[in-house]
Amino acid sequence: MSSEIKRIAVLTSGGDAPGMNAAIRAVVRSCAFHKLECIGVYRGLQGLVEGDFIELGPRSVKNLINRGGTFLKSARSADFRTKEGRQKAHNNLKKANIDALVVIGGDGTFTGANVFIDEFSFPIVGIPGTIDNDINGTDYSIGYDTALNTVVQAIDKIRDTANSHNRLFMIEVMGRDAGDIALNAGIGAGAEEILIPEEEMGREKLLKSLKRSKESGKTSTIVVVAEGDQIGKNIFGLANYIQENLSEYEVKVTVLGHVQRGGSPSCYDRVLASRLGVGAVDALIRGERGVMIGISHKKVVSVPFIEAIQGDNEIDIELIRVADITSV
């Protein structure tokens, strides 16, 4: 064990994701197992700047593994983007005798952590927590599996009314510039079309596909749209375009929004969060810093922040082919 590491802080930053509480729990209990002290930081990177800390022990995190969101809260921090703000954060860490930090979040969180390491040479390890699953170097991020199941359940309910009224439902899901949620949920829910930013379909091609579906005997249609898809200015504008050019359908739009972030984490996310939380403390004990703890081919791995931030998490081409085949 590194003699320098005696007190580890943990925080959650960026958008919340189901399973973050399970990851915090794993970090806290892993610290207790190794006889290290653990400190919680409220409100993410902003909490570092303001010194909003709390002592955490094994009983502090009881009954958390099944709860969505993050009990440590999360917040964007304009202060941390400044040199002065980061200096305050470093001073607070030193004042509290904190030797290392575990950050749970996405690429923005890791970018800030990487800058902090460069400036102060402070040991930081990251855990990917985002429903978008857009972090390079890990097969899955915490919250993604739960969000997928939430989306599929919602689409299943929407299909019931689509079938009842001969409607075309366009359903927008989260994902920013990544289409993982849209593609996988679309396949899982049997969508007729899936629009993702990685594959530009084009409006005319979409119309032709929807006409073929109608001619094949389908009386209702589900189109899943990733929020980052650029086929139209927005999903409502695209819906109007379809309605104007495909009058035989009544087009309805559903934006699932932040419901995708909520809810009790799935078993997969609870286990993943637990593995990555333990892995983060293990990495700090080994003397690692500036790395994200991810999962690759079912193994826990360490990935440099710079690779996680700058790399491209490519869409699975095979899934696109599966979607095309199964939607005929």
Short mmCIF file of C-alpha atoms in Angstrom, two decimals:
data_model
loop_
_atom_site.label_atom_id
_atom_site.label_comp_id
_atom_site.label_asym_id
_atom_site.label_seq_id
_atom_site.Cartn_x
_atom_site.Cartn_y
_atom_site.Cartn_z
CA MET A 1 0.00 0.00 0.00
CA SER A 2 1.21 3.49 -0.82
CA SER A 3 2.23 5.14 2.47
CA GLU A 4 1.06 8.49 1.07
CA ILE A 5 -2.60 7.49 0.84
CA LYS A 6 -4.47 7.64 4.14
CA ARG A 7 -7.55 9.75 3.38
CA ILE A 8 -9.51 9.46 0.11
CA ALA A 9 -12.28 11.82 -0.97
CA VAL A 10 -15.08 10.89 -3.35
CA LEU A 11 -17.45 13.08 -5.38
CA THR A 12 -20.01 12.87 -8.17
CA SER A 13 -20.04 15.43 -10.94
CA GLY A 14 -21.97 16.25 -14.11
CA GLY A 15 -25.31 14.64 -14.89
CA ASP A 16 -26.55 12.11 -12.35
CA ALA A 17 -26.81 8.45 -13.34
CA PRO A 18 -28.43 5.44 -11.65
CA GLY A 19 -25.70 3.52 -9.84
CA MET A 20 -23.68 6.52 -8.65
CA ASN A 21 -24.78 5.83 -5.08
CA ALA A 22 -23.66 2.23 -5.44
CA ALA A 23 -20.25 3.45 -6.64
CA ILE A 24 -19.91 5.84 -3.69
CA ARG A 25 -20.84 2.99 -1.36
CA ALA A 26 -18.17 0.76 -2.89
CA VAL A 27 -15.49 3.45 -2.54
CA VAL A 28 -16.40 4.10 1.10
CA ARG A 29 -16.47 0.45 2.08
CA SER A 30 -13.32 -0.34 0.14
CA CYS A 31 -11.57 2.42 2.09
CA ALA A 32 -12.86 0.90 5.34
CA PHE A 33 -11.65 -2.54 4.27
CA HIS A 34 -8.14 -1.17 3.71
CA LYS A 35 -8.32 0.90 6.93
CA LEU A 36 -8.32 4.19 5.04
CA GLU A 37 -10.46 7.19 5.89
CA CYS A 38 -13.04 8.37 3.36
CA ILE A 39 -14.43 11.86 2.87
CA GLY A 40 -17.50 12.73 0.83
CA VAL A 41 -17.59 15.94 -1.21
CA TYR A 42 -21.02 17.51 -1.65
CA ARG A 43 -22.00 19.06 -5.03
CA GLY A 44 -19.10 17.75 -7.08
CA LEU A 45 -16.29 20.03 -8.18
CA GLN A 46 -18.09 23.06 -6.73
CA GLY A 47 -17.97 21.34 -3.36
CA LEU A 48 -14.20 21.07 -3.71
CA VAL A 49 -13.95 24.82 -4.28
CA GLU A 50 -16.15 25.55 -1.24
CA GLY A 51 -14.70 22.83 1.00
CA ASP A 52 -18.09 21.15 1.50
CA PHE A 53 -16.84 17.87 2.99
CA ILE A 54 -18.32 15.14 5.19
CA GLU A 55 -16.75 12.13 6.91
CA LEU A 56 -18.07 8.83 5.55
CA GLY A 57 -17.94 5.35 7.03
CA PRO A 58 -19.45 1.95 6.18
CA ARG A 59 -22.73 2.78 7.96
CA SER A 60 -22.95 6.18 6.26
CA VAL A 61 -23.73 4.44 2.99
CA LYS A 62 -26.22 1.82 4.14
CA ASN A 63 -29.37 1.37 2.05
CA LEU A 64 -27.82 3.26 -0.86
CA ILE A 65 -27.13 0.53 -3.40
CA ASN A 66 -30.73 0.51 -4.63
CA ARG A 67 -31.21 4.29 -4.80
CA GLY A 68 -31.01 6.33 -7.99
CA GLY A 69 -29.38 9.73 -8.26
CA THR A 70 -26.50 10.66 -5.95
CA PHE A 71 -26.83 11.46 -2.27
CA LEU A 72 -23.65 13.56 -2.49
CA LYS A 73 -25.43 15.76 -5.06
CA SER A 74 -23.92 17.03 -8.29
CA ALA A 75 -23.40 20.50 -9.73
CA ARG A 76 -21.73 22.27 -12.62
CA SER A 77 -18.87 24.47 -11.42
CA ALA A 78 -17.88 27.66 -13.20
CA ASP A 79 -15.47 28.36 -10.33
CA PHE A 80 -13.50 25.16 -10.95
CA ARG A 81 -12.92 26.25 -14.54
CA THR A 82 -10.73 29.09 -13.25
CA LYS A 83 -7.18 28.82 -11.94
CA GLU A 84 -8.25 30.65 -8.79
CA GLY A 85 -11.09 28.22 -8.18
CA ARG A 86 -8.87 25.19 -8.64
CA GLN A 87 -6.34 26.70 -6.24
CA LYS A 88 -9.09 27.03 -3.62
CA ALA A 89 -10.04 23.39 -4.22
CA HIS A 90 -6.44 22.27 -3.74
CA ASN A 91 -6.11 24.34 -0.56
CA ASN A 92 -9.27 22.77 0.83
CA LEU A 93 -8.04 19.26 0.08
CA LYS A 94 -4.74 19.93 1.80
CA LYS A 95 -6.43 21.60 4.77
CA ALA A 96 -8.60 18.51 5.23
CA ASN A 97 -5.52 16.24 4.95
CA ILE A 98 -7.01 14.49 1.93
CA ASP A 99 -4.37 12.54 -0.01
CA ALA A 100 -6.32 11.38 -3.08
CA LEU A 101 -9.61 11.81 -4.88
CA VAL A 102 -12.11 9.58 -6.68
CA VAL A 103 -14.33 11.42 -9.18
CA ILE A 104 -17.46 9.80 -10.59
CA GLY A 105 -18.78 11.40 -13.79
CA GLY A 106 -18.29 11.83 -17.52
CA ASP A 107 -15.81 13.39 -19.92
CA GLY A 108 -16.28 16.91 -18.54
CA THR A 109 -15.46 15.67 -15.05
CA PHE A 110 -12.39 13.82 -16.30
CA THR A 111 -11.23 16.86 -18.26
CA GLY A 112 -11.34 19.01 -15.12
CA ALA A 113 -9.62 16.30 -13.10
CA ASN A 114 -6.85 16.00 -15.69
CA VAL A 115 -6.16 19.76 -15.56
CA PHE A 116 -6.08 19.59 -11.75
CA ILE A 117 -3.50 16.81 -11.86
CA ASP A 118 -1.30 18.78 -14.25
CA GLU A 119 -1.41 21.84 -12.02
CA PHE A 120 -1.05 20.28 -8.58
CA SER A 121 0.16 16.72 -9.19
CA PHE A 122 -2.71 15.51 -7.01
CA PRO A 123 -3.68 11.81 -7.17
CA ILE A 124 -7.07 11.43 -8.86
CA VAL A 125 -8.81 8.35 -10.27
CA GLY A 126 -12.09 8.45 -12.18
CA ILE A 127 -15.14 6.22 -12.48
CA PRO A 128 -17.36 6.58 -15.60
CA GLY A 129 -20.88 7.54 -14.55
CA THR A 130 -23.12 8.67 -17.43
CA ILE A 131 -26.21 7.21 -19.07
CA ASP A 132 -24.86 8.22 -22.50
CA ASN A 133 -22.17 5.49 -22.47
CA ASP A 134 -19.96 7.86 -24.48
CA ILE A 135 -16.68 7.39 -22.59
CA ASN A 136 -13.83 5.79 -24.50
CA GLY A 137 -11.95 2.88 -22.92
CA THR A 138 -14.84 1.24 -21.10
CA ASP A 139 -17.48 -1.05 -22.54
CA TYR A 140 -20.14 0.40 -20.25
CA SER A 141 -20.56 3.39 -17.98
CA ILE A 142 -22.58 3.40 -14.78
CA GLY A 143 -26.25 4.21 -15.43
CA TYR A 144 -26.36 3.17 -19.07
CA ASP A 145 -28.02 -0.21 -18.53
CA THR A 146 -30.70 1.27 -16.26
CA ALA A 147 -31.43 4.05 -18.74
CA LEU A 148 -31.79 1.49 -21.53
CA ASN A 149 -34.35 -0.48 -19.56
CA THR A 150 -36.26 2.69 -18.70
CA VAL A 151 -36.41 3.67 -22.38
CA VAL A 152 -37.51 0.21 -23.54
CA GLN A 153 -40.29 0.10 -20.94
CA ALA A 154 -41.51 3.54 -22.05
CA ILE A 155 -41.47 2.56 -25.74
CA ASP A 156 -43.37 -0.64 -24.97
CA LYS A 157 -46.14 1.46 -23.40
CA ILE A 158 -46.15 3.93 -26.29
CA ARG A 159 -46.43 1.10 -28.82
CA ASP A 160 -49.68 -0.01 -27.20
CA THR A 161 -51.33 3.29 -28.08
CA ALA A 162 -49.60 3.48 -31.46
CA ASN A 163 -51.13 0.13 -32.40
CA SER A 164 -54.54 1.25 -31.17
CA HIS A 165 -54.68 4.40 -33.29
CA ASN A 166 -52.59 3.75 -36.41
CA ARG A 167 -50.05 6.32 -35.34
CA LEU A 168 -46.41 7.03 -36.02
CA PHE A 169 -44.65 7.85 -32.78
CA MET A 170 -41.30 9.63 -32.79
CA ILE A 171 -39.51 9.13 -29.46
CA GLU A 172 -36.49 11.24 -28.55
CA VAL A 173 -33.98 9.68 -26.17
CA MET A 174 -30.88 11.10 -24.53
CA GLY A 175 -27.38 10.60 -25.87
CA ARG A 176 -25.98 13.97 -26.96
CA ASP A 177 -23.49 12.97 -29.68
CA ALA A 178 -23.75 9.24 -28.96
CA GLY A 179 -26.43 6.93 -30.30
CA ASP A 180 -25.92 3.97 -27.96
CA ILE A 181 -29.19 4.42 -26.07
CA ALA A 182 -31.21 5.01 -29.24
CA LEU A 183 -29.69 2.07 -31.13
CA ASN A 184 -29.90 -0.53 -28.38
CA ALA A 185 -33.29 0.57 -27.05
CA GLY A 186 -34.62 0.77 -30.60
CA ILE A 187 -33.62 -2.82 -31.30
CA GLY A 188 -34.88 -3.98 -27.90
CA ALA A 189 -38.26 -2.32 -28.38
CA GLY A 190 -38.64 -3.33 -32.04
CA ALA A 191 -38.53 0.17 -33.53
CA GLU A 192 -39.06 0.49 -37.26
CA GLU A 193 -36.45 3.24 -37.60
CA ILE A 194 -33.57 4.43 -35.42
CA LEU A 195 -31.92 7.81 -36.02
CA ILE A 196 -28.47 8.29 -34.49
CA PRO A 197 -25.78 10.98 -34.98
CA GLU A 198 -23.19 8.42 -36.07
CA GLU A 199 -25.22 7.42 -39.13
CA GLU A 200 -26.77 10.27 -41.16
CA MET A 201 -29.90 8.78 -42.72
CA GLY A 202 -31.31 11.84 -44.45
CA ARG A 203 -34.95 12.89 -44.57
CA GLU A 204 -35.74 11.50 -48.01
CA LYS A 205 -34.35 8.08 -47.16
CA LEU A 206 -36.39 8.12 -43.96
CA LEU A 207 -39.56 8.89 -45.89
CA LYS A 208 -38.92 6.06 -48.34
CA SER A 209 -38.35 3.64 -45.48
CA LEU A 210 -41.54 4.69 -43.71
CA LYS A 211 -43.51 4.30 -46.98
CA ARG A 212 -42.11 0.77 -47.39
CA SER A 213 -43.22 -0.04 -43.85
CA LYS A 214 -46.71 1.17 -44.65
CA GLU A 215 -46.83 -0.81 -47.90
CA SER A 216 -45.65 -3.96 -46.11
CA GLY A 217 -48.79 -3.92 -43.98
CA LYS A 218 -47.58 -2.18 -40.83
CA THR A 219 -50.36 -0.12 -39.25
CA SER A 220 -48.22 1.71 -36.70
CA THR A 221 -44.60 2.78 -36.52
CA ILE A 222 -42.07 3.64 -33.83
CA VAL A 223 -39.11 5.88 -34.73
CA VAL A 224 -36.44 6.29 -32.05
CA VAL A 225 -34.39 9.47 -32.37
CA ALA A 226 -31.16 10.23 -30.48
CA GLU A 227 -31.19 13.84 -29.24
CA GLY A 228 -27.89 14.47 -31.06
CA ASP A 229 -29.20 13.34 -34.45
CA GLN A 230 -29.01 16.12 -37.05
CA ILE A 231 -31.51 14.87 -39.64
CA GLY A 232 -33.81 17.76 -38.69
CA LYS A 233 -33.48 21.01 -36.76
CA ASN A 234 -35.23 19.21 -33.91
CA ILE A 235 -37.57 16.27 -33.48
CA PHE A 236 -40.68 18.47 -33.77
CA GLY A 237 -39.53 19.95 -37.07
CA LEU A 238 -38.81 16.47 -38.38
CA ALA A 239 -42.22 15.27 -37.24
CA ASN A 240 -43.88 18.15 -39.15
CA TYR A 241 -41.87 17.26 -42.26
CA ILE A 242 -43.02 13.63 -42.09
CA GLN A 243 -46.64 14.66 -41.50
CA GLU A 244 -46.55 16.95 -44.52
CA ASN A 245 -45.11 14.26 -46.79
CA LEU A 246 -46.71 11.14 -45.36
CA SER A 247 -50.28 12.16 -44.62
CA GLU A 248 -51.52 8.60 -44.09
CA TYR A 249 -49.84 8.62 -40.67
CA GLU A 250 -50.85 10.65 -37.64
CA VAL A 251 -47.46 11.68 -36.21
CA LYS A 252 -46.96 12.08 -32.46
CA VAL A 253 -43.80 13.11 -30.60
CA THR A 254 -42.64 11.97 -27.17
CA VAL A 255 -39.48 13.39 -25.57
CA LEU A 256 -38.54 11.09 -22.71
CA GLY A 257 -36.11 13.62 -21.22
CA HIS A 258 -34.80 13.29 -17.68
CA VAL A 259 -37.02 10.34 -16.79
CA GLN A 260 -34.19 8.31 -18.36
CA ARG A 261 -31.79 9.36 -15.59
CA GLY A 262 -34.03 8.39 -12.69
CA GLY A 263 -35.07 5.20 -11.01
CA SER A 264 -33.52 2.39 -9.06
CA PRO A 265 -30.36 1.08 -10.79
CA SER A 266 -30.50 -2.29 -12.50
CA CYS A 267 -28.62 -5.25 -11.06
CA TYR A 268 -25.99 -4.83 -13.79
CA ASP A 269 -25.38 -1.20 -12.85
CA ARG A 270 -25.18 -2.05 -9.15
CA VAL A 271 -22.58 -4.73 -9.78
CA LEU A 272 -20.65 -2.58 -12.27
CA ALA A 273 -20.60 0.36 -9.85
CA SER A 274 -19.40 -1.89 -7.04
CA ARG A 275 -16.58 -3.33 -9.15
CA LEU A 276 -15.43 0.07 -10.38
CA GLY A 277 -15.61 1.62 -6.91
CA VAL A 278 -13.41 -1.09 -5.46
CA GLY A 279 -11.13 -0.85 -8.51
CA ALA A 280 -10.69 2.90 -8.01
CA VAL A 281 -9.45 2.50 -4.44
CA ASP A 282 -7.21 -0.40 -5.52
CA ALA A 283 -5.69 1.84 -8.22
CA LEU A 284 -4.91 4.63 -5.76
CA ILE A 285 -3.31 2.15 -3.38
CA ARG A 286 -1.14 0.92 -6.26
CA GLY A 287 0.00 4.50 -6.82
CA GLU A 288 -1.96 5.14 -10.02
CA ARG A 289 -3.28 8.59 -10.86
CA GLY A 290 -4.84 10.29 -13.86
CA VAL A 291 -6.71 7.15 -14.91
CA MET A 292 -10.30 6.08 -15.32
CA ILE A 293 -11.33 2.68 -13.99
CA GLY A 294 -13.47 1.01 -16.64
CA ILE A 295 -14.66 -2.39 -17.78
CA SER A 296 -13.34 -4.10 -20.91
CA HIS A 297 -14.18 -7.67 -21.92
CA LYS A 298 -15.56 -8.24 -18.39
CA LYS A 299 -12.25 -7.17 -16.79
CA VAL A 300 -11.63 -4.05 -14.71
CA VAL A 301 -9.04 -1.88 -16.49
CA SER A 302 -7.19 1.42 -16.00
CA VAL A 303 -7.43 3.92 -18.87
CA PRO A 304 -5.51 7.25 -18.93
CA PHE A 305 -7.83 10.25 -18.66
CA ILE A 306 -6.50 11.69 -21.88
CA GLU A 307 -7.52 8.52 -23.75
CA ALA A 308 -10.96 8.43 -22.14
CA ILE A 309 -11.54 12.10 -22.98
CA GLN A 310 -10.14 12.32 -26.50
CA GLY A 311 -10.87 8.90 -27.92
CA ASP A 312 -13.97 8.03 -29.91
CA ASN A 313 -16.40 5.48 -28.48
CA GLU A 314 -17.47 4.05 -31.83
CA ILE A 315 -20.95 2.73 -32.46
CA ASP A 316 -21.32 -1.02 -33.00
CA ILE A 317 -21.74 -1.47 -36.78
CA GLU A 318 -23.15 -4.96 -36.30
CA LEU A 319 -26.03 -3.52 -34.27
CA ILE A 320 -26.88 -1.14 -37.11
CA ARG A 321 -27.08 -4.14 -39.45
CA VAL A 322 -29.24 -6.04 -36.92
CA ALA A 323 -31.58 -3.03 -36.68
CA ASP A 324 -31.93 -2.86 -40.48
CA ILE A 325 -32.67 -6.58 -40.80
CA THR A 326 -35.14 -6.90 -37.93
CA SER A 327 -37.18 -3.82 -38.86
CA VAL A 328 -38.42 -5.09 -42.25
#
